Amino acid sequence: MIKRENILEVNKTGILINSLIPLNTKNKEFSTLMELYDKARSDILEKLNIIKEYFKEIYEYDVINHITSRIKTPESILKKMQKKHYELTYKDLIENINDIAGIRVICTFKDDILKIRKIIGKMPNVRIIKEKDYIKNPKKSGYMGYHIILENYIKYDDTYVPIKVEIQIRTMAMDFWATTEHKIKYKKNHKLSTKNSKKMEIYAKIINILDDKIMKIYQKQVKEKIEK
Ligand code: 0O2
């Protein structure tokens, strides 16, 4: 149970700010805030799991293959704030760090991404505030995925407060590239040589071609089944 007197104020717009409290990851204010992020995460996760089962029934395959989620560690939050030159305050944390609550939805076909995006847009108590389509516009590294930042309205004391959750939607093929690339980079301080970066960029393009080709085979099968 989150007790209001413990922490942060709710202003008119519902955003939690108390500029007088210094940001300290060891304090109760910080852990209370993290509890709210965790509530927002688990609420969206629960809704996505229901959608997973619903999609399976109507499309007769696992549109959503699997879902993972996490809360960013305090160390990782501070690292990101320092890297992006934000002030170490609750205000800057709440306003700028969008991926404290993170969910990854892994789907089967590229087309599934749009199905998932659409249904997320219809979730109750949820408002999409930012979207990035790294499939239409892959990152320089070759990274592909569809990112949504949403506000999930979570009950806090006698009111509802918007808590940000980042959802990354990827196909299994995109996820294979992203997770392996992350592991390879991790081995050497998050850096790849120019030669290897170029290779990874090409492999991302190959993966994208495979994603398209396999989806087309599936669509052809469905069409043939309907025509029979
Ligand atoms: P982790 O460990 O996955 O959390 P934002 O302020 O959030 O809108 P930001 O942080 O620049 O801006 O977000 P961006 O670039 O849209 O997406 C960041 C996340 O996308 C990363 O999170 C990765 O999960 C993923 N990502 C982006 N680019 C790459 C890439 O080149 N390779 C891989 N493997 N993943 C990528 P974090 O916080 O870096 O890490």
mmCIF file of N, CA and C and ligand atoms in Angstrom, residues 70 72 80 84 86 96-99 104 130 132 134 139 141-143 147 149 166 168 170 177-179 181-182 185, ligand 1:
data_model
loop_
_atom_site.group_PDB
_atom_site.id
_atom_site.type_symbol
_atom_site.label_atom_id
_atom_site.label_comp_id
_atom_site.label_asym_id
_atom_site.label_seq_id
_atom_site.Cartn_x
_atom_site.Cartn_y
_atom_site.Cartn_z
ATOM 1 N N ARG A 70 10.518 -5.299 -17.221
ATOM 2 C CA ARG A 70 11.472 -5.017 -16.133
ATOM 3 C C ARG A 70 11.304 -3.577 -15.651
ATOM 4 N N LYS A 72 13.754 -0.510 -14.521
ATOM 5 C CA LYS A 72 15.161 -0.114 -14.647
ATOM 6 C C LYS A 72 15.805 -0.042 -13.259
ATOM 7 N N LYS A 80 21.760 6.873 -16.947
ATOM 8 C CA LYS A 80 21.099 7.485 -18.103
ATOM 9 C C LYS A 80 20.926 8.992 -17.894
ATOM 10 N N LYS A 84 22.645 11.814 -20.266
ATOM 11 C CA LYS A 84 21.834 12.783 -21.025
ATOM 12 C C LYS A 84 21.882 14.200 -20.424
ATOM 13 N N TYR A 86 20.881 15.414 -17.510
ATOM 14 C CA TYR A 86 19.721 15.920 -16.787
ATOM 15 C C TYR A 86 20.148 16.251 -15.381
ATOM 16 N N ASN A 96 11.750 13.087 -17.947
ATOM 17 C CA ASN A 96 12.621 12.701 -19.072
ATOM 18 C C ASN A 96 12.969 11.228 -19.196
ATOM 19 N N ILE A 97 12.899 10.496 -18.110
ATOM 20 C CA ILE A 97 13.284 9.083 -18.231
ATOM 21 C C ILE A 97 12.004 8.277 -18.491
ATOM 22 N N ASN A 98 11.865 7.884 -19.732
ATOM 23 C CA ASN A 98 10.598 7.287 -20.169
ATOM 24 C C ASN A 98 10.540 5.770 -20.026
ATOM 25 N N ASP A 99 11.704 5.159 -19.789
ATOM 26 C CA ASP A 99 11.713 3.688 -19.832
ATOM 27 C C ASP A 99 12.017 3.065 -18.472
ATOM 28 N N ARG A 104 8.557 -5.536 -23.240
ATOM 29 C CA ARG A 104 8.924 -5.947 -24.600
ATOM 30 C C ARG A 104 7.935 -6.995 -25.083
ATOM 31 N N LYS A 130 4.067 9.183 -27.021
ATOM 32 C CA LYS A 130 5.192 9.235 -27.959
ATOM 33 C C LYS A 130 5.324 7.894 -28.665
ATOM 34 N N LYS A 132 7.852 5.763 -31.698
ATOM 35 C CA LYS A 132 8.999 5.811 -32.611
ATOM 36 C C LYS A 132 8.986 4.538 -33.440
ATOM 37 N N TYR A 134 11.024 2.473 -35.480
ATOM 38 C CA TYR A 134 12.367 2.123 -35.943
ATOM 39 C C TYR A 134 12.313 0.948 -36.933
ATOM 40 N N LYS A 139 17.465 2.448 -36.770
ATOM 41 C CA LYS A 139 18.539 3.269 -36.206
ATOM 42 C C LYS A 139 19.831 3.026 -37.003
ATOM 43 N N SER A 141 22.535 1.864 -36.191
ATOM 44 C CA SER A 141 23.118 0.543 -35.917
ATOM 45 C C SER A 141 22.461 -0.575 -36.722
ATOM 46 N N GLY A 142 21.250 -0.314 -37.205
ATOM 47 C CA GLY A 142 20.467 -1.353 -37.882
ATOM 48 C C GLY A 142 19.268 -1.769 -37.041
ATOM 49 N N TYR A 143 19.244 -1.305 -35.777
ATOM 50 C CA TYR A 143 18.180 -1.688 -34.835
ATOM 51 C C TYR A 143 16.785 -1.393 -35.377
ATOM 52 N N HIS A 147 8.513 1.512 -30.881
ATOM 53 C CA HIS A 147 8.507 1.938 -29.484
ATOM 54 C C HIS A 147 7.316 2.843 -29.181
ATOM 55 N N ILE A 149 5.663 5.110 -25.948
ATOM 56 C CA ILE A 149 5.693 5.573 -24.552
ATOM 57 C C ILE A 149 4.257 5.939 -24.219
ATOM 58 N N GLU A 166 7.244 2.223 -21.136
ATOM 59 C CA GLU A 166 7.709 2.080 -22.523
ATOM 60 C C GLU A 166 7.413 0.664 -23.002
ATOM 61 N N GLN A 168 8.194 -1.851 -26.164
ATOM 62 C CA GLN A 168 8.929 -2.097 -27.404
ATOM 63 C C GLN A 168 8.282 -3.306 -28.072
ATOM 64 N N ARG A 170 8.622 -5.964 -31.162
ATOM 65 C CA ARG A 170 9.575 -6.478 -32.151
ATOM 66 C C ARG A 170 9.099 -7.828 -32.666
ATOM 67 N N TRP A 177 18.154 -10.190 -33.403
ATOM 68 C CA TRP A 177 19.231 -9.246 -33.752
ATOM 69 C C TRP A 177 19.555 -8.360 -32.549
ATOM 70 N N ALA A 178 18.522 -7.751 -31.945
ATOM 71 C CA ALA A 178 18.743 -6.767 -30.874
ATOM 72 C C ALA A 178 19.382 -7.403 -29.633
ATOM 73 N N THR A 179 18.903 -8.589 -29.256
ATOM 74 C CA THR A 179 19.454 -9.177 -28.019
ATOM 75 C C THR A 179 20.883 -9.683 -28.245
ATOM 76 N N GLU A 181 23.030 -8.511 -30.533
ATOM 77 C CA GLU A 181 23.881 -7.326 -30.719
ATOM 78 C C GLU A 181 24.214 -6.694 -29.374
ATOM 79 N N HIS A 182 23.195 -6.648 -28.493
ATOM 80 C CA HIS A 182 23.397 -6.092 -27.154
ATOM 81 C C HIS A 182 24.458 -6.897 -26.403
ATOM 82 N N LYS A 185 27.963 -6.298 -27.885
ATOM 83 C CA LYS A 185 28.477 -4.975 -27.507
ATOM 84 C C LYS A 185 28.889 -4.936 -26.039
HETATM 85 P P1 0O2 B 1 17.783 -1.415 -22.166
HETATM 86 O O1 0O2 B 1 18.721 -2.194 -21.342
HETATM 87 O O2 0O2 B 1 17.182 -2.199 -23.311
HETATM 88 O O3 0O2 B 1 16.753 -0.659 -21.396
HETATM 89 P P2 0O2 B 1 13.781 8.017 -24.913
HETATM 90 O O4 0O2 B 1 14.125 9.191 -24.060
HETATM 91 O O5 0O2 B 1 13.585 6.752 -24.084
HETATM 92 O O6 0O2 B 1 12.661 8.277 -25.865
HETATM 93 P P3 0O2 B 1 16.148 6.742 -25.846
HETATM 94 O O7 0O2 B 1 16.475 6.211 -24.495
HETATM 95 O O8 0O2 B 1 17.293 7.257 -26.677
HETATM 96 O O9 0O2 B 1 15.065 7.866 -25.786
HETATM 97 O O10 0O2 B 1 15.298 5.656 -26.555
HETATM 98 P P4 0O2 B 1 15.408 4.899 -27.914
HETATM 99 O O11 0O2 B 1 16.707 5.134 -28.611
HETATM 100 O O12 0O2 B 1 14.161 5.172 -28.656
HETATM 101 O O13 0O2 B 1 15.368 3.409 -27.407
HETATM 102 C C1 0O2 B 1 16.225 2.932 -26.421
HETATM 103 C C2 0O2 B 1 16.048 1.444 -26.279
HETATM 104 O O14 0O2 B 1 15.869 0.829 -27.562
HETATM 105 C C3 0O2 B 1 17.303 0.832 -25.721
HETATM 106 O O15 0O2 B 1 17.193 0.843 -24.348
HETATM 107 C C4 0O2 B 1 17.292 -0.573 -26.321
HETATM 108 O O16 0O2 B 1 16.428 -1.406 -25.607
HETATM 109 C C5 0O2 B 1 16.711 -0.326 -27.691
HETATM 110 N N1 0O2 B 1 17.755 0.034 -28.665
HETATM 111 C C6 0O2 B 1 17.888 1.222 -29.288
HETATM 112 N N2 0O2 B 1 18.935 1.201 -30.141
HETATM 113 C C7 0O2 B 1 19.487 -0.022 -30.049
HETATM 114 C C8 0O2 B 1 20.608 -0.665 -30.692
HETATM 115 O O17 0O2 B 1 21.314 -0.090 -31.527
HETATM 116 N N3 0O2 B 1 20.861 -1.953 -30.328
HETATM 117 C C9 0O2 B 1 20.096 -2.625 -29.418
HETATM 118 N N4 0O2 B 1 20.433 -3.882 -29.143
HETATM 119 N N5 0O2 B 1 19.042 -2.042 -28.791
HETATM 120 C C10 0O2 B 1 18.735 -0.768 -29.107
HETATM 121 P P5 0O2 B 1 18.461 1.046 -23.420
HETATM 122 O O18 0O2 B 1 18.093 1.970 -22.321
HETATM 123 O O19 0O2 B 1 19.660 1.432 -24.235
HETATM 124 O O20 0O2 B 1 18.748 -0.349 -22.848
#
